[in-house]
Amino acid sequence: MEETDREAVATAVQRVAGMLQRPDQLDKVEQYRRREARKKASVEARLKAAIQSQLDGVRTGLSQLHNALNDVKDIQQSLIDVNKDWRQSINAIENLKDVKDAVVQHSQLAAAVENLKNIFSVPEIVRETQDLIERGELLQAHRKLMDLECSRDNLMYEQYRMDSKNTHDMNLIHTYFGDMQKLSEELAKQLWMVVQRSLVTVRRDPTLLVSVVRIIEREEKIDRRMLDRKKQTGFIPPGRPKKWKENMFNILERTVSIRIEGTQADTRESDKMWLVRHLEIIRKYVLDDLLVAKTLLDQCFPPHYDIFKRLLSMYHQALSTRMQELAAEDLEANEIVSLLTWVLNTYKSTEMMGNSELSPEVDANSLDLLLSQNVVDQLLSKYMSTLTSNIIGWLRKALETDKKDWVKETEPEADQDGYYQTTLPAIVFQMFEQNLQVAAQISEDLKTKVLLLCLQQMNSFLTRYKDEAQFYKEEHLKNRQYPQCYVQYMIAVINNCQTFKESIISLKRKYLKVEMEETLSSSHASMDAILDIIAKEGCSSLLDEVFMDLEPHLNELMTKKWLLGSNAVGTICVTVEDYFNDFAKIKKPYKKTMTMEAHRRVVVEYIRAIMLKRISFKNAEERKEGAEKMIKEAEQFRFLFKKLASGSGEDTEGLCDIIEAIAEVIKLTDPSLLYLEVSTLVSKYPDIRDDHIAALLTVRGDASRDMKQTIIETLDQGPSQPNPNYVPIFKEITVPTLTVPKLLK
């Protein structure tokens, strides 16, 4: 207490010190005192009020506790009295058991009396209901069935409520109403028959379908009511819940599946187009059914059934199942294409789910795929494998057929421009086109894969084609009289190469995306190279044919007979021109090559005849005569090949100039200028060798051994500056060594 007083005094001192900090504040001391006195009086009044309030609350609480204690004592006494009375009444309750049994019996009798009329009329109602079902009056039949079920259910419920363990009475009621269950099953059969044929019924008699839906709705309501009562009482009548709505959708689902499966009218054995027909029938049936469901069926069902969407889902699932079954079969390549085209394209197209009459209820783009991507990939893999085998077989068969044409005694057909050709390119690329068009129906990716496959197999095929053309030539060389039209068919083979080139370009342009061309450039180049080889070998074989006929006349060149006036070159020119009348039916790129090669080979053979040293001129007169004859014959060759090359634009001058240059060396009358003339020849044609010069000097006839050796040695020491545009020709000409004296080097 003293501590509190000290703290109060200290606080008061601080407050007074705060008030009297300046001298002028002393005048207000009395004012401060009165203010503090008022505050003190106010605080004391509040404290008294608070204490008084607390005291009143305590007084009230004590009063209530006292009252509560009295109440508890009264309740305790009442419980003692109740307990005493209960113990005294136990015997009286046991004496009321008979009354209880009488009440139960009275309740059962009351229920029986209430349903007495129905109970006695059950057999009659059953017969009437049966007649109504047979007459198709389903609504009335169901009404009577409901009355019977209501009577049975009420009786059984009362029995259950009174004595749930009395199974004898429950079985008795159930047996008495036993025919009612058969009626229910019979009515259900009639309903399911209507449901199965709902898409037909809705067109002919929509009222019947509406009646069926109303009956199902009634049963659904009864099911819900019975299930609610079961939650409350634990009792549910036998046969409940019937779940007729669920059964209806199950029936519809089975009906849709059977309808899809039942559209297969043919098998592969009876009709190669069985799958196409099967898929087309499915498309038509599904589209027709969905249109009917949208326009008519939807109006016969309550909105909450959402019948159209349910049917759409059923059809989609049934189609998916059917497509999987078909995919699991051992399908052929064309059947795989038909299936994938239908699944990936037709199904969502305007011909089916994308039909404008089905929108907006059906969004084709939101539908799932009928086949999983894994199954699609497996089918595509199988298709590519089968297609590869088929293409190899088709190409082999096409080549075998073409080979048979090669030995015919009639000329091959000509195209509109008169060029010989066979049907091989058309057959091959028609086959490629057909497969690419089919692949394009499925997807762009498959189309690209098929194109790559076609070009890959084309590469292998061209190698076989080259080998067969070579074999054809070799067989002909064994007997040049057979085949009769060898030249014409070899021309056709050459022309086919150009047709193949053009067809490959056309195929790529039509079916290959621009960004993919780079990946095929090497393959394309490889095929072009093989085709060029085939054409080149074909041209070479034709020229071999020409030069085999020219061989006797070429052997006359640069001989005594030739010098005395042989017309070998005239015959050579006539023979070459005659052959080139047939060669005119070679297409331009290869015809130009053919003309140039023929020109080159004629000149080579002419120069080879010179180098064979069949003649050695005895004097200047013979040299002059021989040289002039050579120049004249060079002019004949120039004229011939200029005529054959008309319009092709190739140079026909340079090759014949070699013959004239050699003639100038032979014609030279002054031996002292021989070195100069020979050196000029060598500078123009740097591939000329020492043995060529020696052979040329031997033909000239007036050069001694020492002169030959001197000229050759001098030329070897001189610098060589070959013309970059010069195409070597002397390297192909071999000089016989058996009759040539061995020269230096």
mmCIF file of N, CA and C in Angstrom, residues 626-680:
data_model
loop_
_atom_site.group_PDB
_atom_site.id
_atom_site.type_symbol
_atom_site.label_atom_id
_atom_site.label_comp_id
_atom_site.label_asym_id
_atom_site.label_seq_id
_atom_site.Cartn_x
_atom_site.Cartn_y
_atom_site.Cartn_z
ATOM 1 N N GLY A 626 46.650 -39.812 -154.637
ATOM 2 C CA GLY A 626 46.070 -40.329 -153.395
ATOM 3 C C GLY A 626 45.595 -39.204 -152.491
ATOM 4 N N ALA A 627 46.427 -38.131 -152.386
ATOM 5 C CA ALA A 627 46.061 -37.013 -151.511
ATOM 6 C C ALA A 627 44.796 -36.323 -152.006
ATOM 7 N N GLU A 628 44.740 -36.114 -153.334
ATOM 8 C CA GLU A 628 43.544 -35.461 -153.877
ATOM 9 C C GLU A 628 42.303 -36.331 -153.680
ATOM 10 N N LYS A 629 42.485 -37.644 -153.786
ATOM 11 C CA LYS A 629 41.351 -38.547 -153.552
ATOM 12 C C LYS A 629 40.898 -38.471 -152.088
ATOM 13 N N MET A 630 41.876 -38.362 -151.184
ATOM 14 C CA MET A 630 41.543 -38.234 -149.766
ATOM 15 C C MET A 630 40.780 -36.938 -149.491
ATOM 16 N N ILE A 631 41.237 -35.850 -150.105
ATOM 17 C CA ILE A 631 40.562 -34.558 -149.912
ATOM 18 C C ILE A 631 39.140 -34.613 -150.466
ATOM 19 N N LYS A 632 39.000 -35.254 -151.630
ATOM 20 C CA LYS A 632 37.670 -35.375 -152.241
ATOM 21 C C LYS A 632 36.740 -36.206 -151.343
ATOM 22 N N GLU A 633 37.287 -37.290 -150.796
ATOM 23 C CA GLU A 633 36.462 -38.153 -149.944
ATOM 24 C C GLU A 633 36.126 -37.464 -148.618
ATOM 25 N N ALA A 634 37.065 -36.650 -148.125
ATOM 26 C CA ALA A 634 36.770 -35.870 -146.915
ATOM 27 C C ALA A 634 35.606 -34.924 -147.174
ATOM 28 N N GLU A 635 35.601 -34.353 -148.366
ATOM 29 C CA GLU A 635 34.503 -33.452 -148.739
ATOM 30 C C GLU A 635 33.185 -34.227 -148.831
ATOM 31 N N GLN A 636 33.275 -35.477 -149.344
ATOM 32 C CA GLN A 636 32.065 -36.303 -149.412
ATOM 33 C C GLN A 636 31.511 -36.558 -147.991
ATOM 34 N N PHE A 637 32.429 -36.895 -147.082
ATOM 35 C CA PHE A 637 31.997 -37.113 -145.692
ATOM 36 C C PHE A 637 31.388 -35.842 -145.103
ATOM 37 N N ARG A 638 32.054 -34.708 -145.375
ATOM 38 C CA ARG A 638 31.563 -33.438 -144.842
ATOM 39 C C ARG A 638 30.161 -33.148 -145.342
ATOM 40 N N PHE A 639 29.960 -33.376 -146.615
ATOM 41 C CA PHE A 639 28.645 -33.118 -147.210
ATOM 42 C C PHE A 639 27.588 -34.058 -146.614
ATOM 43 N N LEU A 640 27.974 -35.347 -146.462
ATOM 44 C CA LEU A 640 27.044 -36.339 -145.929
ATOM 45 C C LEU A 640 26.595 -35.969 -144.522
ATOM 46 N N PHE A 641 27.566 -35.702 -143.669
ATOM 47 C CA PHE A 641 27.203 -35.472 -142.269
ATOM 48 C C PHE A 641 26.605 -34.091 -142.037
ATOM 49 N N LYS A 642 26.918 -33.172 -142.934
ATOM 50 C CA LYS A 642 26.231 -31.882 -142.857
ATOM 51 C C LYS A 642 24.753 -32.065 -143.182
ATOM 52 N N LYS A 643 24.507 -32.937 -144.149
ATOM 53 C CA LYS A 643 23.123 -33.237 -144.534
ATOM 54 C C LYS A 643 22.401 -33.989 -143.404
ATOM 55 N N LEU A 644 23.096 -34.968 -142.808
ATOM 56 C CA LEU A 644 22.464 -35.737 -141.737
ATOM 57 C C LEU A 644 22.237 -34.890 -140.488
ATOM 58 N N ALA A 645 23.106 -33.903 -140.278
ATOM 59 C CA ALA A 645 23.013 -33.083 -139.064
ATOM 60 C C ALA A 645 22.206 -31.821 -139.284
ATOM 61 N N SER A 646 21.549 -31.682 -140.408
ATOM 62 C CA SER A 646 20.809 -30.454 -140.704
ATOM 63 C C SER A 646 19.777 -30.195 -139.605
ATOM 64 N N GLY A 647 19.833 -28.990 -139.048
ATOM 65 C CA GLY A 647 18.891 -28.623 -137.992
ATOM 66 C C GLY A 647 19.366 -28.950 -136.601
ATOM 67 N N SER A 648 20.429 -29.780 -136.485
ATOM 68 C CA SER A 648 20.871 -30.145 -135.139
ATOM 69 C C SER A 648 21.882 -29.157 -134.578
ATOM 70 N N GLY A 649 22.575 -28.444 -135.460
ATOM 71 C CA GLY A 649 23.462 -27.379 -135.014
ATOM 72 C C GLY A 649 24.854 -27.822 -134.638
ATOM 73 N N GLU A 650 25.229 -29.104 -134.811
ATOM 74 C CA GLU A 650 26.568 -29.496 -134.389
ATOM 75 C C GLU A 650 27.593 -29.191 -135.487
ATOM 76 N N ASP A 651 28.831 -29.083 -135.058
ATOM 77 C CA ASP A 651 29.930 -28.770 -135.970
ATOM 78 C C ASP A 651 30.326 -30.027 -136.734
ATOM 79 N N THR A 652 30.272 -29.963 -138.065
ATOM 80 C CA THR A 652 30.629 -31.124 -138.891
ATOM 81 C C THR A 652 31.913 -30.889 -139.676
ATOM 82 N N GLU A 653 32.580 -29.777 -139.406
ATOM 83 C CA GLU A 653 33.748 -29.422 -140.216
ATOM 84 C C GLU A 653 35.042 -30.018 -139.656
ATOM 85 N N GLY A 654 35.241 -29.907 -138.344
ATOM 86 C CA GLY A 654 36.536 -30.195 -137.746
ATOM 87 C C GLY A 654 37.074 -31.580 -137.998
ATOM 88 N N LEU A 655 36.220 -32.601 -137.946
ATOM 89 C CA LEU A 655 36.695 -33.975 -138.080
ATOM 90 C C LEU A 655 37.244 -34.246 -139.475
ATOM 91 N N CYS A 656 36.543 -33.807 -140.473
ATOM 92 C CA CYS A 656 37.024 -34.034 -141.843
ATOM 93 C C CYS A 656 38.286 -33.240 -142.145
ATOM 94 N N ASP A 657 38.516 -32.163 -141.407
ATOM 95 C CA ASP A 657 39.750 -31.377 -141.582
ATOM 96 C C ASP A 657 40.981 -32.218 -141.271
ATOM 97 N N ILE A 658 40.841 -33.206 -140.370
ATOM 98 C CA ILE A 658 41.990 -34.055 -140.027
ATOM 99 C C ILE A 658 42.432 -34.845 -141.262
ATOM 100 N N ILE A 659 41.428 -35.392 -141.984
ATOM 101 C CA ILE A 659 41.768 -36.152 -143.204
ATOM 102 C C ILE A 659 42.484 -35.250 -144.192
ATOM 103 N N GLU A 660 41.984 -34.036 -144.350
ATOM 104 C CA GLU A 660 42.611 -33.098 -145.296
ATOM 105 C C GLU A 660 44.007 -32.718 -144.855
ATOM 106 N N ALA A 661 44.210 -32.555 -143.526
ATOM 107 C CA ALA A 661 45.551 -32.209 -143.022
ATOM 108 C C ALA A 661 46.533 -33.340 -143.308
ATOM 109 N N ILE A 662 46.066 -34.587 -143.117
ATOM 110 C CA ILE A 662 46.935 -35.734 -143.420
ATOM 111 C C ILE A 662 47.221 -35.790 -144.919
ATOM 112 N N ALA A 663 46.196 -35.491 -145.723
ATOM 113 C CA ALA A 663 46.378 -35.490 -147.181
ATOM 114 C C ALA A 663 47.430 -34.469 -147.600
ATOM 115 N N GLU A 664 47.463 -33.332 -146.913
ATOM 116 C CA GLU A 664 48.459 -32.301 -147.257
ATOM 117 C C GLU A 664 49.874 -32.802 -146.987
ATOM 118 N N VAL A 665 50.022 -33.580 -145.899
ATOM 119 C CA VAL A 665 51.353 -34.144 -145.602
ATOM 120 C C VAL A 665 51.765 -35.107 -146.715
ATOM 121 N N ILE A 666 50.798 -35.939 -147.155
ATOM 122 C CA ILE A 666 51.111 -36.915 -148.207
ATOM 123 C C ILE A 666 51.352 -36.217 -149.539
ATOM 124 N N LYS A 667 50.636 -35.165 -149.802
ATOM 125 C CA LYS A 667 50.696 -34.467 -151.100
ATOM 126 C C LYS A 667 51.966 -33.640 -151.263
ATOM 127 N N LEU A 668 52.654 -33.308 -150.175
ATOM 128 C CA LEU A 668 53.808 -32.421 -150.224
ATOM 129 C C LEU A 668 54.870 -32.946 -151.202
ATOM 130 N N THR A 669 55.333 -32.083 -152.063
ATOM 131 C CA THR A 669 56.306 -32.509 -153.107
ATOM 132 C C THR A 669 57.741 -32.266 -152.683
ATOM 133 N N ASP A 670 57.989 -31.325 -151.786
ATOM 134 C CA ASP A 670 59.347 -30.992 -151.376
ATOM 135 C C ASP A 670 59.640 -31.681 -150.048
ATOM 136 N N PRO A 671 60.462 -32.731 -150.035
ATOM 137 C CA PRO A 671 60.745 -33.459 -148.791
ATOM 138 C C PRO A 671 61.374 -32.588 -147.715
ATOM 139 N N SER A 672 62.069 -31.506 -148.142
ATOM 140 C CA SER A 672 62.716 -30.662 -147.137
ATOM 141 C C SER A 672 61.693 -29.938 -146.255
ATOM 142 N N LEU A 673 60.499 -29.779 -146.805
ATOM 143 C CA LEU A 673 59.439 -29.109 -146.023
ATOM 144 C C LEU A 673 58.584 -30.109 -145.237
ATOM 145 N N LEU A 674 58.956 -31.370 -145.292
ATOM 146 C CA LEU A 674 58.143 -32.419 -144.658
ATOM 147 C C LEU A 674 58.070 -32.228 -143.135
ATOM 148 N N TYR A 675 59.226 -31.863 -142.548
ATOM 149 C CA TYR A 675 59.226 -31.648 -141.094
ATOM 150 C C TYR A 675 58.248 -30.546 -140.707
ATOM 151 N N LEU A 676 58.285 -29.478 -141.471
ATOM 152 C CA LEU A 676 57.407 -28.348 -141.167
ATOM 153 C C LEU A 676 55.934 -28.745 -141.277
ATOM 154 N N GLU A 677 55.606 -29.516 -142.294
ATOM 155 C CA GLU A 677 54.206 -29.925 -142.501
ATOM 156 C C GLU A 677 53.752 -30.881 -141.387
ATOM 157 N N VAL A 678 54.672 -31.793 -141.017
ATOM 158 C CA VAL A 678 54.332 -32.739 -139.951
ATOM 159 C C VAL A 678 54.171 -32.008 -138.620
ATOM 160 N N SER A 679 55.059 -31.039 -138.349
ATOM 161 C CA SER A 679 54.966 -30.291 -137.095
ATOM 162 C C SER A 679 53.659 -29.498 -137.023
ATOM 163 N N THR A 680 53.225 -28.985 -138.196
ATOM 164 C CA THR A 680 51.928 -28.280 -138.232
ATOM 165 C C THR A 680 50.795 -29.243 -137.883
#
